[in-house]
XYZ file of C-alpha atoms in Angstrom:
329
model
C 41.776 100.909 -18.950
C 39.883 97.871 -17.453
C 37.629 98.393 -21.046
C 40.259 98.139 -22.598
C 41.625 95.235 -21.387
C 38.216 93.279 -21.654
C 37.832 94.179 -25.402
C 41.454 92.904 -25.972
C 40.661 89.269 -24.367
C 37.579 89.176 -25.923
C 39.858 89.412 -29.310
C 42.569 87.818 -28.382
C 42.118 85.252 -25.816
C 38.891 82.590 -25.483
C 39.305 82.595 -21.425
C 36.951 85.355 -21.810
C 34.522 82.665 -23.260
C 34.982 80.045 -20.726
C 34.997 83.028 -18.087
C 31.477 83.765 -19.183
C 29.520 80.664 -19.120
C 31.523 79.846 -15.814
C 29.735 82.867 -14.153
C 26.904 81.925 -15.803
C 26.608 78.593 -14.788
C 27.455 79.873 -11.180
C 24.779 82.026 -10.788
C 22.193 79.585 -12.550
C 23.421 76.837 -9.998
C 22.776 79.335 -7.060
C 19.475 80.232 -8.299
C 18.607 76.242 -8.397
C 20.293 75.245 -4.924
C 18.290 78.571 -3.216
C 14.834 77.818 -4.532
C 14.456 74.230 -3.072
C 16.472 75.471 -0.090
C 19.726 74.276 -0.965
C 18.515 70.466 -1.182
C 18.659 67.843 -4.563
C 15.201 68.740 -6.543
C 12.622 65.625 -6.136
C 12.575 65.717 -9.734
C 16.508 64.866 -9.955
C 16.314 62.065 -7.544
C 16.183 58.066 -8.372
C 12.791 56.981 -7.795
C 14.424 53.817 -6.705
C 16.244 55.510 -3.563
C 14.381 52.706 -0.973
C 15.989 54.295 1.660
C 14.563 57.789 1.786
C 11.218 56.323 1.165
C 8.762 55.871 3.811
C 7.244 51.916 3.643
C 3.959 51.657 1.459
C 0.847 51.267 4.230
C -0.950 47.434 3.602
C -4.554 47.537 3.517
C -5.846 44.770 5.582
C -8.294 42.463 3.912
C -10.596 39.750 5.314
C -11.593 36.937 2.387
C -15.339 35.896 1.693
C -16.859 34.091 -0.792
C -18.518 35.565 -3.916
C -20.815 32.908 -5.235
C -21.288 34.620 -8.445
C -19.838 35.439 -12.080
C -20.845 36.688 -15.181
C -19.383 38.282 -17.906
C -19.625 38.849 -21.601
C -20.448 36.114 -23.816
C -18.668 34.488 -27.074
C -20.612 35.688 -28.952
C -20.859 40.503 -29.954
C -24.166 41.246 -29.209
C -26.637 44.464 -30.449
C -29.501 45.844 -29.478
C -31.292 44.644 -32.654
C -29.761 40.863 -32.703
C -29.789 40.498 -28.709
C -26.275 39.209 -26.387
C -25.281 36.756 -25.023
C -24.355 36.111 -21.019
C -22.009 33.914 -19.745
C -22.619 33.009 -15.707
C -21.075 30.291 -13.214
C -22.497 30.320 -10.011
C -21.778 28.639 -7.077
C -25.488 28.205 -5.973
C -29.000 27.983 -7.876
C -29.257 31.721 -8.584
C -31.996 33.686 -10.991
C -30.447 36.013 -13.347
C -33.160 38.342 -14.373
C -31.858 40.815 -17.579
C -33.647 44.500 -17.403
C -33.781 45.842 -21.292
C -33.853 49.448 -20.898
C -33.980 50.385 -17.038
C -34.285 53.782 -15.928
C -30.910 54.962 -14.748
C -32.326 57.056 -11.388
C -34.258 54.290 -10.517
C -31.921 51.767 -10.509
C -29.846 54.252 -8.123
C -32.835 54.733 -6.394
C -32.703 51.078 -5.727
C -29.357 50.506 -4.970
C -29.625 53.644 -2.460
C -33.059 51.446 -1.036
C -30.833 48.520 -0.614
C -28.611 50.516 1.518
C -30.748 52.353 3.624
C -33.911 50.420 3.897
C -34.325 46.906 2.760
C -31.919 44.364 1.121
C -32.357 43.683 -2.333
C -32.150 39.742 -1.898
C -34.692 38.224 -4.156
C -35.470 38.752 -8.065
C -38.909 39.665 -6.568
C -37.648 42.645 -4.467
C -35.110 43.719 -7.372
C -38.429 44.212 -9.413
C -40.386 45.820 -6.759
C -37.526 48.421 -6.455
C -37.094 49.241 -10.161
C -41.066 50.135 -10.391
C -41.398 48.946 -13.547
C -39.197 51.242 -14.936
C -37.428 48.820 -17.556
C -38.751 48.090 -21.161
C -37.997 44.225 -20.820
C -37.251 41.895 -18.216
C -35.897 38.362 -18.927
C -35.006 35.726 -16.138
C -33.002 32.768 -16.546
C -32.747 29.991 -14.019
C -28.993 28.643 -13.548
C -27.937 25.287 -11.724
C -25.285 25.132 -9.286
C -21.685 25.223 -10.757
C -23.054 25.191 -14.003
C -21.320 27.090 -16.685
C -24.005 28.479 -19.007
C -24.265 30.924 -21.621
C -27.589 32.327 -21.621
C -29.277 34.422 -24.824
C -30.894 37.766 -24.178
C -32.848 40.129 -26.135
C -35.172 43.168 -26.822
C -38.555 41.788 -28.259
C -38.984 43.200 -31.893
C -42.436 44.027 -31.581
C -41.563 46.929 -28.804
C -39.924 49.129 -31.884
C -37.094 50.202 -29.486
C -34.042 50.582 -31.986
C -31.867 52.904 -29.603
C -32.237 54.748 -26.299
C -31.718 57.908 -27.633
C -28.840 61.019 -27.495
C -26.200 61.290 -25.040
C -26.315 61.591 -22.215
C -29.142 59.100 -21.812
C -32.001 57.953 -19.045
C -31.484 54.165 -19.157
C -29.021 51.782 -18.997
C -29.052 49.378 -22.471
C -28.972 46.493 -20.530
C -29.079 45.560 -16.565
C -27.953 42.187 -15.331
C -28.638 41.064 -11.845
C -27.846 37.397 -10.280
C -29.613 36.510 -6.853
C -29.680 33.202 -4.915
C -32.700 31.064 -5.783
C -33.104 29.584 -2.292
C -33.617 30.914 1.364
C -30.587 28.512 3.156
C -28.453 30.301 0.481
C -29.132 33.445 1.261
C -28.102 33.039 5.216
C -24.779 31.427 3.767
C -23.518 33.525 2.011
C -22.589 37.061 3.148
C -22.864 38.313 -1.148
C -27.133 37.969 -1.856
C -26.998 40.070 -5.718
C -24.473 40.825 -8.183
C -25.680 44.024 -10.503
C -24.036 44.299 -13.706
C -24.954 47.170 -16.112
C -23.616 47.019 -19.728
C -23.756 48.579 -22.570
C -25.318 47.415 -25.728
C -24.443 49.306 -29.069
C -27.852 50.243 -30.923
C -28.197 52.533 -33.794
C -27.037 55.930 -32.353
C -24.562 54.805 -30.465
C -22.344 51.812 -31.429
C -19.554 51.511 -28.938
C -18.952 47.332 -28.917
C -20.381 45.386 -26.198
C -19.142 45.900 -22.771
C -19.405 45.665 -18.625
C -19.709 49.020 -17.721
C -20.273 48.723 -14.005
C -20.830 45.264 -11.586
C -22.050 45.877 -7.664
C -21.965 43.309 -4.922
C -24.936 43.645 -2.938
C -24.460 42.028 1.281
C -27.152 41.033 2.906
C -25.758 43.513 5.443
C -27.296 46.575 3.292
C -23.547 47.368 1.793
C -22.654 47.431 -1.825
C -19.188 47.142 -3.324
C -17.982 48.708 -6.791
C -16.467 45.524 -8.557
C -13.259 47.048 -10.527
C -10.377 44.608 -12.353
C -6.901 44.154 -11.576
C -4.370 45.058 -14.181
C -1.619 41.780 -14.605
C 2.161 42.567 -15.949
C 2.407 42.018 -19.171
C 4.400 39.023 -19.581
C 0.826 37.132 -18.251
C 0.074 34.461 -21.043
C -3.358 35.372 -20.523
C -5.284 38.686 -20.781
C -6.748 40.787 -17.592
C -10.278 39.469 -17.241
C -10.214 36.645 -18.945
C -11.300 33.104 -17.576
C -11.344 29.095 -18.896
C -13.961 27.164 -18.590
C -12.123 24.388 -16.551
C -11.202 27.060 -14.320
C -13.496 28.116 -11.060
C -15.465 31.404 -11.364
C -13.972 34.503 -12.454
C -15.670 35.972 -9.085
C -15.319 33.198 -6.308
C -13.435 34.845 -3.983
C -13.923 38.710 -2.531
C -11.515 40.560 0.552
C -13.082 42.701 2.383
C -10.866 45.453 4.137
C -11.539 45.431 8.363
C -12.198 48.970 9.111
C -13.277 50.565 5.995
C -15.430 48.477 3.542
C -13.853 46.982 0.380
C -13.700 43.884 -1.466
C -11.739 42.317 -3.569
C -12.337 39.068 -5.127
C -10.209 36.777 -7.420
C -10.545 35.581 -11.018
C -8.509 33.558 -13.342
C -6.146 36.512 -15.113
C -2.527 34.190 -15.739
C -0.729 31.520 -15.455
C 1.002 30.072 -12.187
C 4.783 31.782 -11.544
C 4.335 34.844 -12.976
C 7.183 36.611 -11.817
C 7.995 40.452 -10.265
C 8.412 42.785 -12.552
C 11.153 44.323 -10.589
C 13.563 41.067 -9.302
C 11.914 38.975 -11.682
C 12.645 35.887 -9.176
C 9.524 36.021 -6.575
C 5.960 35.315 -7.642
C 3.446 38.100 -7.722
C 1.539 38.869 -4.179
C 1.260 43.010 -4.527
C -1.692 44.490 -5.431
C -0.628 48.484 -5.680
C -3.161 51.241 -5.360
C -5.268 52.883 -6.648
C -3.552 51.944 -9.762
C -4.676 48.362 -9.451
C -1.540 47.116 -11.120
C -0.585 43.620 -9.584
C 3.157 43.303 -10.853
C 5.388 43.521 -7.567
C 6.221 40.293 -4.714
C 6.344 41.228 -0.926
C 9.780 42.270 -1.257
C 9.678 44.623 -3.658
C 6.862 46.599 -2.810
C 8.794 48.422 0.090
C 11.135 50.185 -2.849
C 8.773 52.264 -5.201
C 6.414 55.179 -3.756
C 5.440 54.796 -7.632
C 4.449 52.072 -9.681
C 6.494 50.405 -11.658
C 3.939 50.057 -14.803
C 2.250 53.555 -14.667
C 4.513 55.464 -12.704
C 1.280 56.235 -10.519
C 1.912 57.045 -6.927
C 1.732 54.400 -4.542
C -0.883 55.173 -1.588
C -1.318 51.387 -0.374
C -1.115 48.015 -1.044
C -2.628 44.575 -0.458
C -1.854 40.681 -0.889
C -3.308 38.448 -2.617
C -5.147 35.849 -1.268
C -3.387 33.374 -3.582
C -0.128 34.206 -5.309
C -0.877 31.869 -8.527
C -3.631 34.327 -9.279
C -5.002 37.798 -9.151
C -8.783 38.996 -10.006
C -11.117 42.322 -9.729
C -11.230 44.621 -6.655
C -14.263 46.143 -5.755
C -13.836 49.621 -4.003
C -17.085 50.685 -2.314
């Protein structure tokens, strides 16, 4: 009988329909609700729910000075036709440009400036590297003078690449030291170490920073990385005028656990938050990097607003008008 009477609503009547995908739907909802223990799935929540987040930690940052810059020039450079340099310092510094240095002994030397002596002078930079470079250029700079210097690979050496991938030397290392003694006590940031690459005729990838290090006379070194500016900057991440101070004249330096991060000419004053759009940028998210939040939004988001990444701290900026690299030891 009860057959029956199920094959004649399923003829006759479309409750049997809705009947259906009600059970269905009950049983599917159980199944939900009882394998994240009867609680709303992360996934389904509003990321902008401020009050059932837990307040991003601030890393706290001490500022020092970074008395040098240098970063690619105007002008695309090659192995073959050479590249050009462009440096501000805040001192007389030496920049001394190592064609074709060995890439374990430069980390040899780095590792030697941390453990045993600090590489403070050009002459001690050379000592370290053992001769392992093909070329080695120096170029004396002036204080606060803006200067594009010329670098290349003498012709006569036949060196037209470095070979296959992966490779034993670095194209082209950059390092900027303090030409006087006084200097050196001064400042608490004696070398900059820049490697870049240098497109040759196995590899041409364009012209580019790869890595920069800040040497301290203290024996540390700290991984220079960029900040990434919202997008309605009028000016590109990284990018500097010439009117403008340094792109590396600032550097903060986290209390307990060693970090820097130094400030360079990426915008415009009054760039606004990307989130109220009413308060100036201050936030420096990580380990994203993005600076696009003010101190009042930055409580709201465990992600970021730009990348979605997850939030594990932030920072302030040492001015709000303008935001630069971090360097991450």
């Amino acid at each position: 009988m009860a057959a029956e009477f199920l094959v004649k609503l399923y003829e006759y009547s479309p409750v049997f329909y809705i009947s259906v995908i009600s059970v269905c739907f009950i049983i599917t909802a159980a199944a939900v609700l009882g394998w994240f223990g009867f609680d709303v799935p992360v996934i389904l929540r509003s990321s902008d729910e401020a009050e059932s987040f837990l307040p991003v930690p601030e890393k706290r940052m001490v500022q020092v000075t970074n008395p040098f810059s240098l970063e690619m020039g105007t002008t695309a450079g090659t192995l073959l036709d050479g590249v050009s340099l462009q440096s501000y310092c805040l001192e007389e510094c030496v920049l001394s440009c190592y064609w074709g240095c060995g890439v374990q002994v430069l980390q040899a030397a780095l590792q030697k400036h941390q453990h045993d002596t600090a590489l403070s002078t050009p002459q001690l930079f050379q000592q370290a590297l053992q001769l392992h470079y093909l070329h080695c250029q120096t170029f004396q700079l002036q204080k606060e003078e803006r200067k594009e210097c010329f670098t290349e690979l003498p012709a006569d050496l036949g060196v037209t690449d470095f070979g296959p991938l992966p490779r034993d030397r670095y194209p082209l290392v950059a390092v900027l030291t303090l030409a006087n003694t006084e200097h050196r006590e001064t400042y608490n940031i004696v070398s900059s170490v820049t490697v870049l690459h240098i497109p040759d005729d196995k590899y041409r990838l364009s012209a580019r920073i790869l890595f920069q290090y800040l040497l301290t006379a203290q024996g540390n070194m700290f991984d220079l990385k960029p900040l990434y500016m919202s997008a309605d900057s009028s000016m590109q991440p990284g990018s500097s005028t010439v009117e403008d101070p340094p792109q590396s004249t600032r550097a903060e330096e986290e209390r307990e656990e060693p970090e820097e991060e130094e400030e360079e000419e990426t915008g415009a004053p009054g760039r606004d938050c990307v989130v109220c759009q009413n308060a100036p940028v201050n936030r420096v998210l990580l380990p994203c990097r993005h600076a696009c939040v003010c101190d009042g939004c930055v409580a709201r988001f465990q992600h970021c607003p730009i990348c979605r990444a997850f939030v594990v701290e932030s920072f302030a900026l040492a001015n709000q008008t303008q935001a630069g690299d971090v360097a991450e030891e």
